[in-house]
Tab-separated table of C-alpha atoms in Angstrom:
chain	number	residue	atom	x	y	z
A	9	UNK	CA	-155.854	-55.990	-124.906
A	10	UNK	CA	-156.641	-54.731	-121.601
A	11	UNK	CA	-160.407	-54.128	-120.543
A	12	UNK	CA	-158.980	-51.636	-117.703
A	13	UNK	CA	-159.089	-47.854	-118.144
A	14	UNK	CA	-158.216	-46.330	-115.024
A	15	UNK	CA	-156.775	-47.735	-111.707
A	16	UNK	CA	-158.349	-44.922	-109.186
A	17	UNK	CA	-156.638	-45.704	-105.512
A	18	UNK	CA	-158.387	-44.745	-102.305
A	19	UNK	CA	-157.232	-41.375	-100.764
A	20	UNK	CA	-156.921	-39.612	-97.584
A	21	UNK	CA	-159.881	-37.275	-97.136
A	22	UNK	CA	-160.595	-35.111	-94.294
A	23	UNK	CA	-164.610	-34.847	-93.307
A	24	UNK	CA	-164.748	-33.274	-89.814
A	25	UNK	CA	-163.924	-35.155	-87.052
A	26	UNK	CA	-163.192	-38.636	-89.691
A	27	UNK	CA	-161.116	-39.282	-92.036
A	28	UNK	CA	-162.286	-41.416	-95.312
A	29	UNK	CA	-161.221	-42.809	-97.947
A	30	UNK	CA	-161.989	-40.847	-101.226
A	31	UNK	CA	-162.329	-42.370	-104.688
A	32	UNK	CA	-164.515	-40.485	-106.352
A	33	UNK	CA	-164.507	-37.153	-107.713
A	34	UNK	CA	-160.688	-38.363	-109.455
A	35	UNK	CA	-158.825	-36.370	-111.685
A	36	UNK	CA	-158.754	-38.271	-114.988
A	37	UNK	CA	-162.278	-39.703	-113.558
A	38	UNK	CA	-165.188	-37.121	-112.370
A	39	UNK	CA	-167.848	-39.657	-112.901
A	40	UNK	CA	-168.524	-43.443	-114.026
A	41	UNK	CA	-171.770	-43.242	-115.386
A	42	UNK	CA	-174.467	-41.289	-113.113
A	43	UNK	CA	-172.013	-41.782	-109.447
A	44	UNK	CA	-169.898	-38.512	-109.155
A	45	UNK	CA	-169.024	-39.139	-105.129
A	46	UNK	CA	-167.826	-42.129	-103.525
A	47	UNK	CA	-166.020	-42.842	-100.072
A	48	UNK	CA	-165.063	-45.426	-98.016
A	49	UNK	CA	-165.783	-44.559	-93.901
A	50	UNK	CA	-163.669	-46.759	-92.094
A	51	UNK	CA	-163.253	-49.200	-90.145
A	52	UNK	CA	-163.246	-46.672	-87.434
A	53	UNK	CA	-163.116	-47.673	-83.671
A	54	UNK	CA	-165.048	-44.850	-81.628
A	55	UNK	CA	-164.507	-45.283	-77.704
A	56	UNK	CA	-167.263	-43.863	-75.408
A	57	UNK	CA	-165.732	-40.539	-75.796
A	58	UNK	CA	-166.138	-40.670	-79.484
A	59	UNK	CA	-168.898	-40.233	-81.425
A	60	UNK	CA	-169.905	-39.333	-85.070
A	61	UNK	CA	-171.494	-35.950	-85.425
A	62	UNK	CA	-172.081	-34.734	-89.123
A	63	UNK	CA	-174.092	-31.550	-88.384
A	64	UNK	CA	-176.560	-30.387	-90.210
A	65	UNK	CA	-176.078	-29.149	-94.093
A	66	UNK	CA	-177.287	-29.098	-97.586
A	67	UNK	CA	-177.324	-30.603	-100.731
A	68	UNK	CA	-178.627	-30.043	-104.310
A	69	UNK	CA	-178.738	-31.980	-107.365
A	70	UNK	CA	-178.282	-35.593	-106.113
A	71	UNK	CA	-179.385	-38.439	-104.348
A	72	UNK	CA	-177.135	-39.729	-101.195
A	73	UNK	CA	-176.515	-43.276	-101.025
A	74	UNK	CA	-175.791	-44.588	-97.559
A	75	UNK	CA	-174.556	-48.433	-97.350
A	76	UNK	CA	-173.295	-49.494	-93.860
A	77	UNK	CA	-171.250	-52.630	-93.282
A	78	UNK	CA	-170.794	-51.902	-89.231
A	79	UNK	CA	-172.187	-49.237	-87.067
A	80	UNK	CA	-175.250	-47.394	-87.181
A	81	UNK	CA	-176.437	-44.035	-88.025
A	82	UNK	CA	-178.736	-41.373	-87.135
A	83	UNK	CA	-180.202	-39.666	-89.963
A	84	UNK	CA	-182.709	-36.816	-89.550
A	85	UNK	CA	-183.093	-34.481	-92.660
A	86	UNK	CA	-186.011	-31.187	-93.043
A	87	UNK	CA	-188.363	-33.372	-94.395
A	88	UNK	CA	-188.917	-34.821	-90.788
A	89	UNK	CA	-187.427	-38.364	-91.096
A	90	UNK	CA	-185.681	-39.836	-88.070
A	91	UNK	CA	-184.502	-42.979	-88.961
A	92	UNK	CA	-181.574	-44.769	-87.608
A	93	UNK	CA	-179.614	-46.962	-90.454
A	94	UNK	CA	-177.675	-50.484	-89.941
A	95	UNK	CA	-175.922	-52.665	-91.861
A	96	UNK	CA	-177.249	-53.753	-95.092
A	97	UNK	CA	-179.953	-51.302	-95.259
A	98	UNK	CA	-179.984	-48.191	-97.709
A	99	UNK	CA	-180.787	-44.902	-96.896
A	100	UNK	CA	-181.091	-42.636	-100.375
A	101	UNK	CA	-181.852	-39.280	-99.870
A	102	UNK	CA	-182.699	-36.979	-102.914
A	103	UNK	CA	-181.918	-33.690	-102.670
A	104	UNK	CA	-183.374	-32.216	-105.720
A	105	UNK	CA	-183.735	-28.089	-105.368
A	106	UNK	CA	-182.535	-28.562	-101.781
A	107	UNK	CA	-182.410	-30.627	-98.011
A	108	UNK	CA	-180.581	-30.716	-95.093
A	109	UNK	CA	-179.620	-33.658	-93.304
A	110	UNK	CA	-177.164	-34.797	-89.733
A	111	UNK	CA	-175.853	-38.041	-89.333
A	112	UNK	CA	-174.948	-38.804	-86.175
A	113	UNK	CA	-174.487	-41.540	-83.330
A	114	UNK	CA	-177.279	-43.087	-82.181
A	115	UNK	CA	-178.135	-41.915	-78.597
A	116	UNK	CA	-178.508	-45.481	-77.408
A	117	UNK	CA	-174.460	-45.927	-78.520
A	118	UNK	CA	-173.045	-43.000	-77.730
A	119	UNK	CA	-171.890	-44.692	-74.103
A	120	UNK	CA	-170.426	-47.643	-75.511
A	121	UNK	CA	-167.433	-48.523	-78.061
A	122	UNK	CA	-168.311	-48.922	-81.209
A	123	UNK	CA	-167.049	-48.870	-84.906
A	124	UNK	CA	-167.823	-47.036	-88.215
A	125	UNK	CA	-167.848	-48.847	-91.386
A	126	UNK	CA	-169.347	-48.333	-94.639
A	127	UNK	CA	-169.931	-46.305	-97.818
A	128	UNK	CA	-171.264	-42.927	-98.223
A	129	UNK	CA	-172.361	-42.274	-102.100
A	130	UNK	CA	-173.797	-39.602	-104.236
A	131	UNK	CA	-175.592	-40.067	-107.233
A	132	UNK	CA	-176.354	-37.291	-109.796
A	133	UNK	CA	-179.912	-36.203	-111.182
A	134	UNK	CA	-181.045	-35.975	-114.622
A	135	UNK	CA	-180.616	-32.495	-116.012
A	136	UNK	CA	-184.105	-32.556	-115.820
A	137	UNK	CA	-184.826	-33.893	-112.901
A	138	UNK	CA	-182.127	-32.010	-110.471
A	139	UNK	CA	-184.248	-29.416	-109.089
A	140	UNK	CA	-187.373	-31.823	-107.698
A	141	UNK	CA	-188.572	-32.135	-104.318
A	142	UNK	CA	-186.897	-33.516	-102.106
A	143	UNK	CA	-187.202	-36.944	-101.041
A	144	UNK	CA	-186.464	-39.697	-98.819
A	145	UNK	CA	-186.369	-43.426	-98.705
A	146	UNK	CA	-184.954	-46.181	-96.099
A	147	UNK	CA	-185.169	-49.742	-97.786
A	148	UNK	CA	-184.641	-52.629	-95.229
A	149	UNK	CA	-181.860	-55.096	-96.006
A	150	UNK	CA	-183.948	-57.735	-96.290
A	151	UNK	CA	-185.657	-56.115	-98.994
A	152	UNK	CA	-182.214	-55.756	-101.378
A	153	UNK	CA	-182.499	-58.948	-104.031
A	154	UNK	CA	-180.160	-61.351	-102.962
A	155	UNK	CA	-179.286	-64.251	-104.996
A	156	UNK	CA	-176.569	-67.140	-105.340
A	157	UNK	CA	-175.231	-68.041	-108.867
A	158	UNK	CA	-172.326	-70.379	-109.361
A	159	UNK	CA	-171.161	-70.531	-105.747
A	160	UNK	CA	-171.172	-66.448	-105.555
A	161	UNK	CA	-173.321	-64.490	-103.748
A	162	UNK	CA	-175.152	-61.277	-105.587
A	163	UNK	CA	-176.569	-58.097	-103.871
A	164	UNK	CA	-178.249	-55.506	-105.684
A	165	UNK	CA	-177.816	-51.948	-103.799
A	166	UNK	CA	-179.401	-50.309	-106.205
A	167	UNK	CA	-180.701	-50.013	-109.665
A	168	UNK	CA	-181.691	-52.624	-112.667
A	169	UNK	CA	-179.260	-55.270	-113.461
A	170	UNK	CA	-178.974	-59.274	-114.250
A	171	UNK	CA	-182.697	-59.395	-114.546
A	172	UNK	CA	-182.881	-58.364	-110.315
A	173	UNK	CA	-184.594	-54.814	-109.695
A	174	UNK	CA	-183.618	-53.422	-106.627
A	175	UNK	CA	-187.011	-51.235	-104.662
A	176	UNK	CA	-184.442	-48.256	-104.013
A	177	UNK	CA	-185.902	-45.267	-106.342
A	178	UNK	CA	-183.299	-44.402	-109.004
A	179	UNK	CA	-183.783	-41.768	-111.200
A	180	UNK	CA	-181.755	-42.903	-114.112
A	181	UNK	CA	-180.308	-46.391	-115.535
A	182	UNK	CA	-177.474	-47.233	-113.387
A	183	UNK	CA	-176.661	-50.012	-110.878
A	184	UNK	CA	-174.295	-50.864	-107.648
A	185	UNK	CA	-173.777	-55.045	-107.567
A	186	UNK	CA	-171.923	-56.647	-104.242
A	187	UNK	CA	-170.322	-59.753	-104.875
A	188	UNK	CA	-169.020	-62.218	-102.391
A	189	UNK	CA	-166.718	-65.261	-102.992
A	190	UNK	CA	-166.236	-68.373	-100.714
A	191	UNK	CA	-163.873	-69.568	-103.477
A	192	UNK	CA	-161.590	-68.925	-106.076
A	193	UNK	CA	-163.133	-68.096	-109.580
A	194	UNK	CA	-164.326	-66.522	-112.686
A	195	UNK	CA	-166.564	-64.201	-112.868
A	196	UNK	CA	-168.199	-63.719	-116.439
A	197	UNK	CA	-170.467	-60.251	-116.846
A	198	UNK	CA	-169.854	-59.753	-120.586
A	199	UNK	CA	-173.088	-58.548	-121.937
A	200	UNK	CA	-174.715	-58.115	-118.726
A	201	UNK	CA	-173.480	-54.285	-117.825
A	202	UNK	CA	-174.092	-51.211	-119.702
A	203	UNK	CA	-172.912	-47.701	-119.772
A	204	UNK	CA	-169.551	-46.553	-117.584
A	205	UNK	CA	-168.796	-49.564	-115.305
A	206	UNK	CA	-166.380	-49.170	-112.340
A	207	UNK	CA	-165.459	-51.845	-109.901
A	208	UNK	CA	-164.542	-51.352	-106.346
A	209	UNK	CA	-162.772	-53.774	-104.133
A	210	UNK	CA	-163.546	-53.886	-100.578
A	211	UNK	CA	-161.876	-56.925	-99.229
A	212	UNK	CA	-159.910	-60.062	-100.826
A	213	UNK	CA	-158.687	-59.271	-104.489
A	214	UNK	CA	-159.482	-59.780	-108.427
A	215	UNK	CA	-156.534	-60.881	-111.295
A	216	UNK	CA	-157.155	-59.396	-114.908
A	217	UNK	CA	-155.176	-59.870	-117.390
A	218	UNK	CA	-153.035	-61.521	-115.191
A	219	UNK	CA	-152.505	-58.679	-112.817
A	220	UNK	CA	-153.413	-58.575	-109.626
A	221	UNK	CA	-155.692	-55.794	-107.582
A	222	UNK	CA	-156.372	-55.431	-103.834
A	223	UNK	CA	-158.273	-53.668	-101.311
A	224	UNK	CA	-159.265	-49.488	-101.567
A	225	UNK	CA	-158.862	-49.874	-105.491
A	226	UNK	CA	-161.710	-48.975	-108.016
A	227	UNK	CA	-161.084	-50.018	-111.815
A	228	UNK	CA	-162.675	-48.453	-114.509
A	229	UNK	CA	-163.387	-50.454	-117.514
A	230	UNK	CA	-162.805	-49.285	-121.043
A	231	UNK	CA	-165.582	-51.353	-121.776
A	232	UNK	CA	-168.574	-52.442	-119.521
A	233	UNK	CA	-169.932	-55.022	-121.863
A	234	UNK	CA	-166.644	-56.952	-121.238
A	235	UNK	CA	-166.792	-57.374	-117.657
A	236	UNK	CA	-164.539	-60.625	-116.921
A	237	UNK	CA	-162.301	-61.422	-114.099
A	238	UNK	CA	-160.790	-63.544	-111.673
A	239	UNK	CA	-162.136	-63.413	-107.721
A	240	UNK	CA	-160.064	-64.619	-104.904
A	241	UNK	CA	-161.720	-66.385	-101.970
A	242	UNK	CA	-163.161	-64.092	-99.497
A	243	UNK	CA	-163.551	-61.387	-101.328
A	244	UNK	CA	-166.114	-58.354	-101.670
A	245	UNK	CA	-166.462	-56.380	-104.410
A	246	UNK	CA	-169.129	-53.766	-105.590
A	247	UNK	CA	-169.817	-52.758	-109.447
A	248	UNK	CA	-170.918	-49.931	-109.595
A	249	UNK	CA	-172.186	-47.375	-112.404
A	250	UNK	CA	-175.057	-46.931	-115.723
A	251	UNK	CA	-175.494	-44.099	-118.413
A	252	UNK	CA	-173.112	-41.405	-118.236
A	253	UNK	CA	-175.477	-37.644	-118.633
A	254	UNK	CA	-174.419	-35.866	-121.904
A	255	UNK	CA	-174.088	-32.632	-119.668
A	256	UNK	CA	-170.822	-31.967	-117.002
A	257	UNK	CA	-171.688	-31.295	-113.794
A	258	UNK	CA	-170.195	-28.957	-111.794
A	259	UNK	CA	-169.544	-29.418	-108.087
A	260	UNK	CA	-168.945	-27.385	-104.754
A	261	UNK	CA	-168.829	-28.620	-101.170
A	262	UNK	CA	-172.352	-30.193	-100.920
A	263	UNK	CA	-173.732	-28.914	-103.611
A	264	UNK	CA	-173.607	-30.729	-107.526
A	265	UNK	CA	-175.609	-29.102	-110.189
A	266	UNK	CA	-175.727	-28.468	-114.522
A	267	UNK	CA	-175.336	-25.164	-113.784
A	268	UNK	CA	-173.261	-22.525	-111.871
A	269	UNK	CA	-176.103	-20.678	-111.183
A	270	UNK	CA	-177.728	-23.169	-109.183
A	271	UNK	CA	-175.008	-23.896	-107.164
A	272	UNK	CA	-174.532	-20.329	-106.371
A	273	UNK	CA	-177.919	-19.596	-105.118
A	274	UNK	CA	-177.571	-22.924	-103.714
A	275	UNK	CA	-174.599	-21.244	-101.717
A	276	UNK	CA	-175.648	-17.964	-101.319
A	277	UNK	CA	-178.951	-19.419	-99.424
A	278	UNK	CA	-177.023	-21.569	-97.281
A	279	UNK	CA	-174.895	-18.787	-95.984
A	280	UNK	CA	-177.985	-16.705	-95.113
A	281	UNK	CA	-179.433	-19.860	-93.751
A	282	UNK	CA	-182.428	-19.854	-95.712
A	283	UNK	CA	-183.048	-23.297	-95.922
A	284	UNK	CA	-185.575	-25.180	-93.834
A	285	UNK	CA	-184.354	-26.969	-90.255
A	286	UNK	CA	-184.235	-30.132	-88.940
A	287	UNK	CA	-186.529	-30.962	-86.618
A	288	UNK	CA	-184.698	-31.629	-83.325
A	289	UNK	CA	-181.322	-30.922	-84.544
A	290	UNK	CA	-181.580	-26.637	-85.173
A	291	UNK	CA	-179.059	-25.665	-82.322
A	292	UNK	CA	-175.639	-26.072	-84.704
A	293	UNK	CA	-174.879	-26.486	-88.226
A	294	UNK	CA	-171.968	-27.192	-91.008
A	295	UNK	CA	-170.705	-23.239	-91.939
A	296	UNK	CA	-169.696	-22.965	-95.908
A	297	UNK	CA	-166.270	-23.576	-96.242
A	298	UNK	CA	-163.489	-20.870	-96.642
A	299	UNK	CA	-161.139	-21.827	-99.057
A	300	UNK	CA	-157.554	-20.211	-98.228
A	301	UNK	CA	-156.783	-17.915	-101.632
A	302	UNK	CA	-153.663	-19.544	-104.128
């Protein structure tokens, strides 16, 4: 019997001035475990001309996830942080009753080519938890526990798992695991995973059940505890996911929440532009989106 839910494929999603590639919120699939957002930025070759300009705007309810695999980012946010991210390091951002935040180009690369590559994340907060102050964490690559185990190699983004501890600040049992092969072969997690489990394949390919699954794909598994499968050589993947919240969680534009209420003060504030600036980046900012009436 198959240990695969859900097949989720990576779609077209329209950010601005970038398309990504969405997986998660799905349809049959709003969350696996506490991860309700996920997309893939990239590759994307920016000329001289081109740069990456996220203007400011807000979010509640969450912690953002940034993992970059080429490029580099800009963050400032109206705590006062200024911190430019690169590949392999994490930038988590918690929102809690409410931050703003730009990611942009680097100045020192906005006059040369350059290329956009990674994954951009959100994370929801305990029911209890989703309207704290907000915070802000950058954790060095080199700080991520790393960790080679019959001929793979393990990187934990985030969270508790396989007896590793990453230093980024979760809020609630959950993990995100990158593998790497050199070679082809099994990989045996049975036991090891708990809660909703999903598995997203970045480059090379896995075979379950004696199917085969590429690139942009995330599975969901009926059944975390019987994580098993086939790597090819060369390949990345990322599991990702933890205890699913007993409570749904409702979501518009940047803003994720337990209740309506929240989201529409939330909405209402960011319209008035209540919320605090950025330091250095006041001048422009995302509008709330119309959506065209059915």
């Amino acid at each position: 019997m198959s240990n695969i839910q859900l097949i989720i494929e990576e779609r077209a999603a329209d950010i601005g001035k970038f398309l990504v590639g969405r997986l998660l919120p799905f349809r049959q699939k709003r969350m696996i475990g506490p991860f309700i957002y996920l997309d893939h930025m990239g590759p994307v070759k920016l000329n001289k001309r081109d740069q990456m300009d996220i203007l400011p705007h807000p979010h509640i309810g969450l912690s953002t996830l940034t993992f970059l695999f080429e490029g580099s980012i800009m963050h400032r946010d109206t705590l006062g942080n200024a911190v430019e991210i690169q590949p392999g390091a994490v930038n988590w951002m918690t929102a809690g009753k409410g931050i703003v935040h730009s990611e942009r180009t680097p100045d020192h690369l906005r006059n040369e080519n350059k290329i956009m590559h990674g994954l951009q994340i959100w994370v929801a907060l305990p029911k209890d938890l989703e309207q704290i102050d907000p915070e802000f964490f950058h954790i060095e690559a080199q700080q991520l526990p790393s960790w080679e185990e019959d001929g793979l190699q393990f990187k934990l983004v985030a969270g508790e798992v396989l007896g590793h501890r990453s230093p980024v600040p979760v809020y609630s049992p959950l993990y995100m695991l990158e593998i790497k092969s050199t070679k082809r072969q099994t990989v045996n997690l049975e036991g090891k995973l708990f809660g909703e489990s999903g598995l997203y394949i970045l480059e090379g390919g896995i075979e379950s059940e004696e199917n085969r699954f590429g690139p942009k794909q995330i599975l969901v598994a009926k059944n975390a505890t019987l994580c098993e499968f086939t790597i090819e050589a060369n390949s990345t993947v990322y599991i990702f996911g933890g205890d699913a919240f007993p409570e749904e969680r409702f979501i518009d534009w940047n803003f994720v929440a337990t209740s309506k209420d929240l989201i529409q003060e939330a909405k209402q504030k960011w319209i008035a532009q209540e919320f605090d600036k950025i330091p250095g980046d006041e001048e422009e900012f995302v509008p709330y989106p119309t959506f065209p009436k059915k």
